[in-house]
Amino acid sequence: MASGIDLVVIGAEGGPDRAFGGTAQAAEGARLLAEVLPGMCFDAGAAGSRVTVVDPGADANTMLTAVREAAARPGRWLLVCLVGQLVADPRGRRLALVTAGSTPDNAYRRGLAWDWVVSAMVHGDQEEALLLVDAVADKDTWAALEHGGGEDGAGELLSYSRVPLWGRIGRYAPGGRYTPGRRGRDAVLPGGQGSFGRALTTVLREGVPGAPAAVGPHDLQPAVEALLDGGAAHEAGGAGAPPNRPDTPGVRLLVPPEGGRLLMRNRAAVRGALAGLSLSEELLALLWRESAPTDPPSA
């Protein structure tokens, strides 16, 4: 059985046009995901991961090539991360990730088409695939996602995706204040505070107390949701503060399916297991973990 994980991280900058201000922190969000995700894979770790970080100013062909090359390598898992701003085609049926140098007139034609990415992942040589999405959509694209749920609509791409999805898509109003669920704050930007990427990396770094040492994406979802749209605000609101649910206006959460063999390390469980050990025992435990085989028992 092939081992390891192929991770492709794309944080696309849309350029100086104000309409694509939702990409302002996409590169930083991509960098953070590329930094944290590899070492969190339970039976692979950083040593068993192949990571490709695409330049934020790259064109769509370069981005797609990176996905296709990763998909062609045999492995256990293919993870692709899309961070930035989505745009719909004029008929509201297809989606693309806005790329550098785009204008309102050509953004869809220049962008990285969602269909291309999904197709490459579906035909990949990995046993499982997962598409992570940290994105925003402007008014017209949001309308296509919200009301285009028919057989040929853009909403269908999210509701019945050919690959599992995990992430958050928020509505973006250039120069405005669209505030889903809260007042007085600008929209959450991909890669910024309150975004999916930030929430996921925080949960992975801190762990989930009480959860097993190895957890899947679906197990992590409640902890990630609690930090979306600015988890500090939920904390300030007290125990009764409403969570960021999929039906929150202006926010669409992409919840990963249950099951699957992609497991992430739960650092909180490791800390809890070591808490009662003496220093020498801690060192022995650390040495054991470092020397243990990366393949799971069933491999």
Tab-separated table of C-alpha atoms in Angstrom:
chain	number	residue	atom	x	y	z
A	1	MET	CA	0.000	0.000	0.000
A	2	ALA	CA	1.335	3.427	-0.888
A	3	SER	CA	2.055	5.656	2.056
A	4	GLY	CA	1.927	9.350	2.712
A	5	ILE	CA	-0.127	12.330	1.790
A	6	ASP	CA	0.021	14.754	-1.111
A	7	LEU	CA	-0.923	18.286	-0.089
A	8	VAL	CA	-1.453	21.067	-2.618
A	9	VAL	CA	-2.066	24.516	-1.165
A	10	ILE	CA	-3.327	27.330	-3.378
A	11	GLY	CA	-3.802	30.801	-1.940
A	12	ALA	CA	-4.681	32.942	-4.939
A	13	GLU	CA	-4.282	36.724	-5.007
A	14	GLY	CA	-6.815	38.507	-7.189
A	15	GLY	CA	-4.837	41.660	-7.822
A	16	PRO	CA	-5.464	45.314	-6.961
A	17	ASP	CA	-9.083	45.559	-8.158
A	18	ARG	CA	-11.273	46.405	-5.172
A	19	ALA	CA	-13.815	43.790	-6.267
A	20	PHE	CA	-11.255	41.105	-5.387
A	21	GLY	CA	-10.304	42.423	-1.978
A	22	GLY	CA	-11.462	39.097	-0.551
A	23	THR	CA	-8.085	37.655	-1.590
A	24	ALA	CA	-6.038	40.100	0.494
A	25	GLN	CA	-4.929	37.495	3.054
A	26	ALA	CA	-5.176	34.373	0.901
A	27	ALA	CA	-1.410	33.940	0.544
A	28	GLU	CA	-0.896	34.129	4.308
A	29	GLY	CA	-3.736	31.659	4.885
A	30	ALA	CA	-2.181	29.228	2.413
A	31	ARG	CA	1.213	29.557	4.085
A	32	LEU	CA	-0.303	28.739	7.468
A	33	LEU	CA	-2.095	25.632	6.168
A	34	ALA	CA	1.081	24.406	4.454
A	35	GLU	CA	3.004	24.920	7.685
A	36	VAL	CA	0.603	23.122	10.024
A	37	LEU	CA	-1.188	20.392	8.067
A	38	PRO	CA	1.695	18.046	7.135
A	39	GLY	CA	2.869	17.331	10.673
A	40	MET	CA	-0.684	16.661	11.859
A	41	CYS	CA	-1.342	13.581	9.721
A	42	PHE	CA	-1.499	10.753	12.247
A	43	ASP	CA	0.265	7.936	10.419
A	44	ALA	CA	2.364	9.979	8.004
A	45	GLY	CA	3.569	13.159	9.665
A	46	ALA	CA	5.725	15.737	7.950
A	47	ALA	CA	8.245	13.116	6.786
A	48	GLY	CA	5.545	11.234	4.913
A	49	SER	CA	3.987	14.294	3.266
A	50	ARG	CA	4.672	15.841	-0.109
A	51	VAL	CA	3.712	19.490	-0.036
A	52	THR	CA	3.234	21.819	-2.985
A	53	VAL	CA	2.583	25.498	-2.285
A	54	VAL	CA	1.585	27.336	-5.456
A	55	ASP	CA	2.753	30.917	-5.876
A	56	PRO	CA	-0.141	33.275	-5.034
A	57	GLY	CA	0.427	35.203	-8.256
A	58	ALA	CA	0.399	32.117	-10.497
A	59	ASP	CA	-2.028	31.687	-13.369
A	60	ALA	CA	-4.755	29.058	-13.523
A	61	ASN	CA	-2.734	26.672	-15.700
A	62	THR	CA	0.125	26.608	-13.199
A	63	MET	CA	-2.292	25.942	-10.351
A	64	LEU	CA	-4.056	23.158	-12.202
A	65	THR	CA	-0.742	21.563	-13.179
A	66	ALA	CA	0.235	21.389	-9.504
A	67	VAL	CA	-3.024	19.596	-8.660
A	68	ARG	CA	-2.704	17.175	-11.576
A	69	GLU	CA	0.918	16.302	-10.787
A	70	ALA	CA	0.056	15.604	-7.154
A	71	ALA	CA	-2.981	13.537	-8.170
A	72	ALA	CA	-0.819	11.404	-10.458
A	73	ARG	CA	1.414	10.235	-7.606
A	74	PRO	CA	0.264	7.035	-5.847
A	75	GLY	CA	-0.581	7.613	-2.209
A	76	ARG	CA	-3.133	7.276	0.545
A	77	TRP	CA	-4.550	10.786	0.528
A	78	LEU	CA	-4.742	13.832	-1.686
A	79	LEU	CA	-5.557	17.082	0.078
A	80	VAL	CA	-6.080	20.234	-1.998
A	81	CYS	CA	-6.604	23.593	-0.281
A	82	LEU	CA	-8.240	26.497	-2.133
A	83	VAL	CA	-7.937	29.865	-0.380
A	84	GLY	CA	-9.263	33.043	-1.957
A	85	GLN	CA	-12.323	34.409	-3.726
A	86	LEU	CA	-14.783	32.492	-5.890
A	87	VAL	CA	-16.482	33.867	-8.973
A	88	ALA	CA	-19.310	32.398	-11.030
A	89	ASP	CA	-19.633	32.327	-14.810
A	90	PRO	CA	-22.212	34.711	-16.357
A	91	ARG	CA	-24.923	32.031	-16.310
A	92	GLY	CA	-24.294	31.179	-12.664
A	93	ARG	CA	-23.546	27.536	-13.381
A	94	ARG	CA	-19.816	27.190	-12.793
A	95	LEU	CA	-17.275	28.452	-10.273
A	96	ALA	CA	-13.657	29.517	-10.452
A	97	LEU	CA	-11.035	30.738	-8.000
A	98	VAL	CA	-10.029	34.295	-8.863
A	99	THR	CA	-6.378	34.540	-9.958
A	100	ALA	CA	-3.905	37.404	-10.226
A	101	GLY	CA	-4.476	40.129	-12.786
A	102	SER	CA	-8.216	39.536	-13.034
A	103	THR	CA	-10.771	42.219	-13.814
A	104	PRO	CA	-14.533	42.027	-13.273
A	105	ASP	CA	-14.905	41.318	-17.008
A	106	ASN	CA	-12.496	38.388	-17.248
A	107	ALA	CA	-12.266	36.928	-13.735
A	108	TYR	CA	-14.098	33.710	-14.539
A	109	ARG	CA	-12.175	33.091	-17.781
A	110	ARG	CA	-8.815	33.686	-16.085
A	111	GLY	CA	-9.692	31.828	-12.889
A	112	LEU	CA	-8.983	28.291	-11.746
A	113	ALA	CA	-12.162	26.415	-12.628
A	114	TRP	CA	-13.682	24.404	-9.791
A	115	ASP	CA	-14.599	21.622	-12.250
A	116	TRP	CA	-10.969	21.248	-13.296
A	117	VAL	CA	-9.745	20.813	-9.739
A	118	VAL	CA	-12.454	18.309	-8.819
A	119	SER	CA	-11.930	16.319	-12.019
A	120	ALA	CA	-8.191	16.041	-11.385
A	121	MET	CA	-8.857	14.845	-7.827
A	122	VAL	CA	-11.508	12.327	-8.884
A	123	HIS	CA	-9.122	10.754	-11.388
A	124	GLY	CA	-6.143	10.833	-9.039
A	125	ASP	CA	-4.077	7.843	-7.962
A	126	GLN	CA	-4.801	8.265	-4.233
A	127	GLU	CA	-7.132	6.111	-2.177
A	128	GLU	CA	-8.965	9.102	-0.693
A	129	ALA	CA	-9.230	12.810	-1.482
A	130	LEU	CA	-10.428	15.888	0.395
A	131	LEU	CA	-10.903	19.430	-0.899
A	132	LEU	CA	-10.438	22.141	1.754
A	133	VAL	CA	-12.058	25.465	0.904
A	134	ASP	CA	-11.518	28.810	2.638
A	135	ALA	CA	-13.223	31.301	0.359
A	136	VAL	CA	-15.574	34.231	-0.103
A	137	ALA	CA	-17.985	35.107	-2.900
A	138	ASP	CA	-19.289	38.472	-4.062
A	139	LYS	CA	-22.979	39.314	-4.349
A	140	ASP	CA	-23.602	37.783	-7.769
A	141	THR	CA	-21.601	34.639	-7.070
A	142	TRP	CA	-23.292	34.250	-3.703
A	143	ALA	CA	-26.688	34.480	-5.384
A	144	ALA	CA	-25.627	31.737	-7.810
A	145	LEU	CA	-24.599	29.530	-4.892
A	146	GLU	CA	-27.696	30.273	-2.855
A	147	HIS	CA	-30.329	30.060	-5.564
A	148	GLY	CA	-28.510	28.014	-8.185
A	149	GLY	CA	-29.291	24.692	-6.589
A	150	GLY	CA	-30.832	23.228	-9.718
A	151	GLU	CA	-29.317	20.493	-11.795
A	152	ASP	CA	-26.999	22.873	-13.661
A	153	GLY	CA	-26.528	25.537	-10.993
A	154	ALA	CA	-23.349	26.497	-9.152
A	155	GLY	CA	-24.922	25.477	-5.852
A	156	GLU	CA	-25.071	21.916	-7.142
A	157	LEU	CA	-21.276	21.841	-7.235
A	158	LEU	CA	-21.219	22.214	-3.456
A	159	SER	CA	-24.309	20.236	-2.528
A	160	TYR	CA	-23.390	17.137	-4.534
A	161	SER	CA	-19.653	17.356	-4.952
A	162	ARG	CA	-17.778	14.478	-6.538
A	163	VAL	CA	-15.091	14.800	-3.854
A	164	PRO	CA	-15.568	15.374	-0.103
A	165	LEU	CA	-15.481	19.043	0.887
A	166	TRP	CA	-14.443	20.729	4.107
A	167	GLY	CA	-14.426	24.441	4.756
A	168	ARG	CA	-16.304	27.722	4.737
A	169	ILE	CA	-17.573	30.088	2.057
A	170	GLY	CA	-18.677	33.537	3.155
A	171	ARG	CA	-20.352	36.409	1.366
A	172	TYR	CA	-18.029	39.300	0.521
A	173	ALA	CA	-19.178	42.872	-0.101
A	174	PRO	CA	-16.349	45.054	-1.475
A	175	GLY	CA	-16.024	48.204	0.561
A	176	GLY	CA	-19.067	47.320	2.634
A	177	ARG	CA	-19.940	45.753	5.935
A	178	TYR	CA	-21.763	42.512	5.470
A	179	THR	CA	-21.849	41.070	8.948
A	180	PRO	CA	-23.347	37.568	9.182
A	181	GLY	CA	-24.695	37.188	12.689
A	182	ARG	CA	-22.839	40.151	14.160
A	183	ARG	CA	-22.654	43.923	13.838
A	184	GLY	CA	-19.846	46.356	13.374
A	185	ARG	CA	-17.247	44.088	11.749
A	186	ASP	CA	-16.097	43.582	8.178
A	187	ALA	CA	-16.591	40.241	6.464
A	188	VAL	CA	-14.183	37.482	7.417
A	189	LEU	CA	-11.457	37.175	4.788
A	190	PRO	CA	-9.973	33.816	3.765
A	191	GLY	CA	-6.782	33.348	5.732
A	192	GLY	CA	-7.761	36.072	8.207
A	193	GLN	CA	-9.089	35.947	11.728
A	194	GLY	CA	-12.270	33.897	11.974
A	195	SER	CA	-11.627	32.121	8.675
A	196	PHE	CA	-11.743	28.374	8.174
A	197	GLY	CA	-7.994	28.118	7.629
A	198	ARG	CA	-7.200	29.970	10.848
A	199	ALA	CA	-9.748	27.966	12.827
A	200	LEU	CA	-8.508	24.622	11.505
A	201	THR	CA	-4.836	25.339	12.179
A	202	THR	CA	-5.656	26.575	15.692
A	203	VAL	CA	-7.597	23.393	16.491
A	204	LEU	CA	-4.821	21.204	15.105
A	205	ARG	CA	-2.157	23.014	17.104
A	206	GLU	CA	-4.095	22.990	20.370
A	207	GLY	CA	-6.004	19.726	20.034
A	208	VAL	CA	-9.451	18.750	21.264
A	209	PRO	CA	-9.582	17.810	24.966
A	210	GLY	CA	-11.370	14.537	25.616
A	211	ALA	CA	-11.109	13.299	22.016
A	212	PRO	CA	-9.017	10.276	20.953
A	213	ALA	CA	-5.374	10.611	19.951
A	214	ALA	CA	-6.354	10.206	16.274
A	215	VAL	CA	-9.358	12.133	14.953
A	216	GLY	CA	-10.935	12.535	11.545
A	217	PRO	CA	-12.136	15.768	9.914
A	218	HIS	CA	-15.739	15.144	10.983
A	219	ASP	CA	-14.606	14.764	14.610
A	220	LEU	CA	-12.791	18.108	14.417
A	221	GLN	CA	-15.699	19.977	12.837
A	222	PRO	CA	-17.445	21.127	16.084
A	223	ALA	CA	-14.210	22.597	17.450
A	224	VAL	CA	-13.473	24.322	14.135
A	225	GLU	CA	-17.013	25.733	13.916
A	226	ALA	CA	-16.661	27.234	17.388
A	227	LEU	CA	-13.795	29.425	16.133
A	228	LEU	CA	-15.305	30.521	12.821
A	229	ASP	CA	-16.259	34.151	12.284
A	230	GLY	CA	-14.149	35.087	15.313
A	231	GLY	CA	-14.354	32.534	18.105
A	232	ALA	CA	-13.475	35.195	20.671
A	233	ALA	CA	-16.866	36.791	20.058
A	234	HIS	CA	-18.588	33.516	20.929
A	235	GLU	CA	-16.558	33.330	24.125
A	236	ALA	CA	-17.510	36.895	25.013
A	237	GLY	CA	-21.138	35.993	24.436
A	238	GLY	CA	-21.007	33.331	27.120
A	239	ALA	CA	-22.251	29.777	27.086
A	240	GLY	CA	-25.454	30.722	25.296
A	241	ALA	CA	-23.746	32.436	22.364
A	242	PRO	CA	-24.991	30.979	19.054
A	243	PRO	CA	-22.500	28.885	17.070
A	244	ASN	CA	-21.729	29.570	13.427
A	245	ARG	CA	-24.139	27.126	11.805
A	246	PRO	CA	-24.505	26.264	8.095
A	247	ASP	CA	-27.784	28.207	7.951
A	248	THR	CA	-26.214	31.463	9.232
A	249	PRO	CA	-26.983	34.216	6.682
A	250	GLY	CA	-23.999	34.918	4.477
A	251	VAL	CA	-22.070	31.801	5.502
A	252	ARG	CA	-22.013	28.334	4.012
A	253	LEU	CA	-20.148	25.634	5.901
A	254	LEU	CA	-18.859	22.608	4.025
A	255	VAL	CA	-19.015	19.777	6.561
A	256	PRO	CA	-16.799	16.743	5.905
A	257	PRO	CA	-18.461	13.313	5.787
A	258	GLU	CA	-18.117	10.783	8.561
A	259	GLY	CA	-15.766	7.885	8.110
A	260	GLY	CA	-12.714	7.780	5.917
A	261	ARG	CA	-9.183	6.881	6.880
A	262	LEU	CA	-7.651	10.349	7.017
A	263	LEU	CA	-6.737	10.827	10.670
A	264	MET	CA	-5.124	13.826	12.333
A	265	ARG	CA	-3.098	13.972	15.516
A	266	ASN	CA	-4.923	15.250	18.594
A	267	ARG	CA	-2.259	17.071	20.561
A	268	ALA	CA	-4.556	17.505	23.558
A	269	ALA	CA	-4.764	13.713	23.947
A	270	VAL	CA	-0.977	13.375	23.826
A	271	ARG	CA	-0.527	16.085	26.452
A	272	GLY	CA	-3.092	14.409	28.673
A	273	ALA	CA	-1.405	11.020	28.363
A	274	LEU	CA	1.988	12.446	29.308
A	275	ALA	CA	0.780	14.667	32.127
A	276	GLY	CA	1.169	12.023	34.835
A	277	LEU	CA	4.543	10.665	33.715
A	278	SER	CA	7.914	11.432	35.263
A	279	LEU	CA	10.500	13.177	33.126
A	280	SER	CA	12.312	9.965	32.251
A	281	GLU	CA	9.048	8.289	31.282
A	282	GLU	CA	8.129	11.292	29.150
A	283	LEU	CA	11.420	10.984	27.308
A	284	LEU	CA	10.835	7.266	26.778
A	285	ALA	CA	7.366	7.952	25.453
A	286	LEU	CA	8.715	10.598	23.084
A	287	LEU	CA	11.403	8.241	21.799
A	288	TRP	CA	8.808	5.527	21.289
A	289	ARG	CA	6.576	7.832	19.256
A	290	GLU	CA	9.490	8.989	17.122
A	291	SER	CA	10.638	5.429	16.379
A	292	ALA	CA	7.193	3.898	15.873
A	293	PRO	CA	6.322	2.910	12.285
A	294	THR	CA	4.195	5.416	10.429
A	295	ASP	CA	2.017	2.777	8.748
A	296	PRO	CA	-1.208	1.919	10.590
A	297	PRO	CA	-1.670	-1.660	11.880
A	298	SER	CA	-4.042	-2.481	9.015
A	299	ALA	CA	-1.547	-1.481	6.330
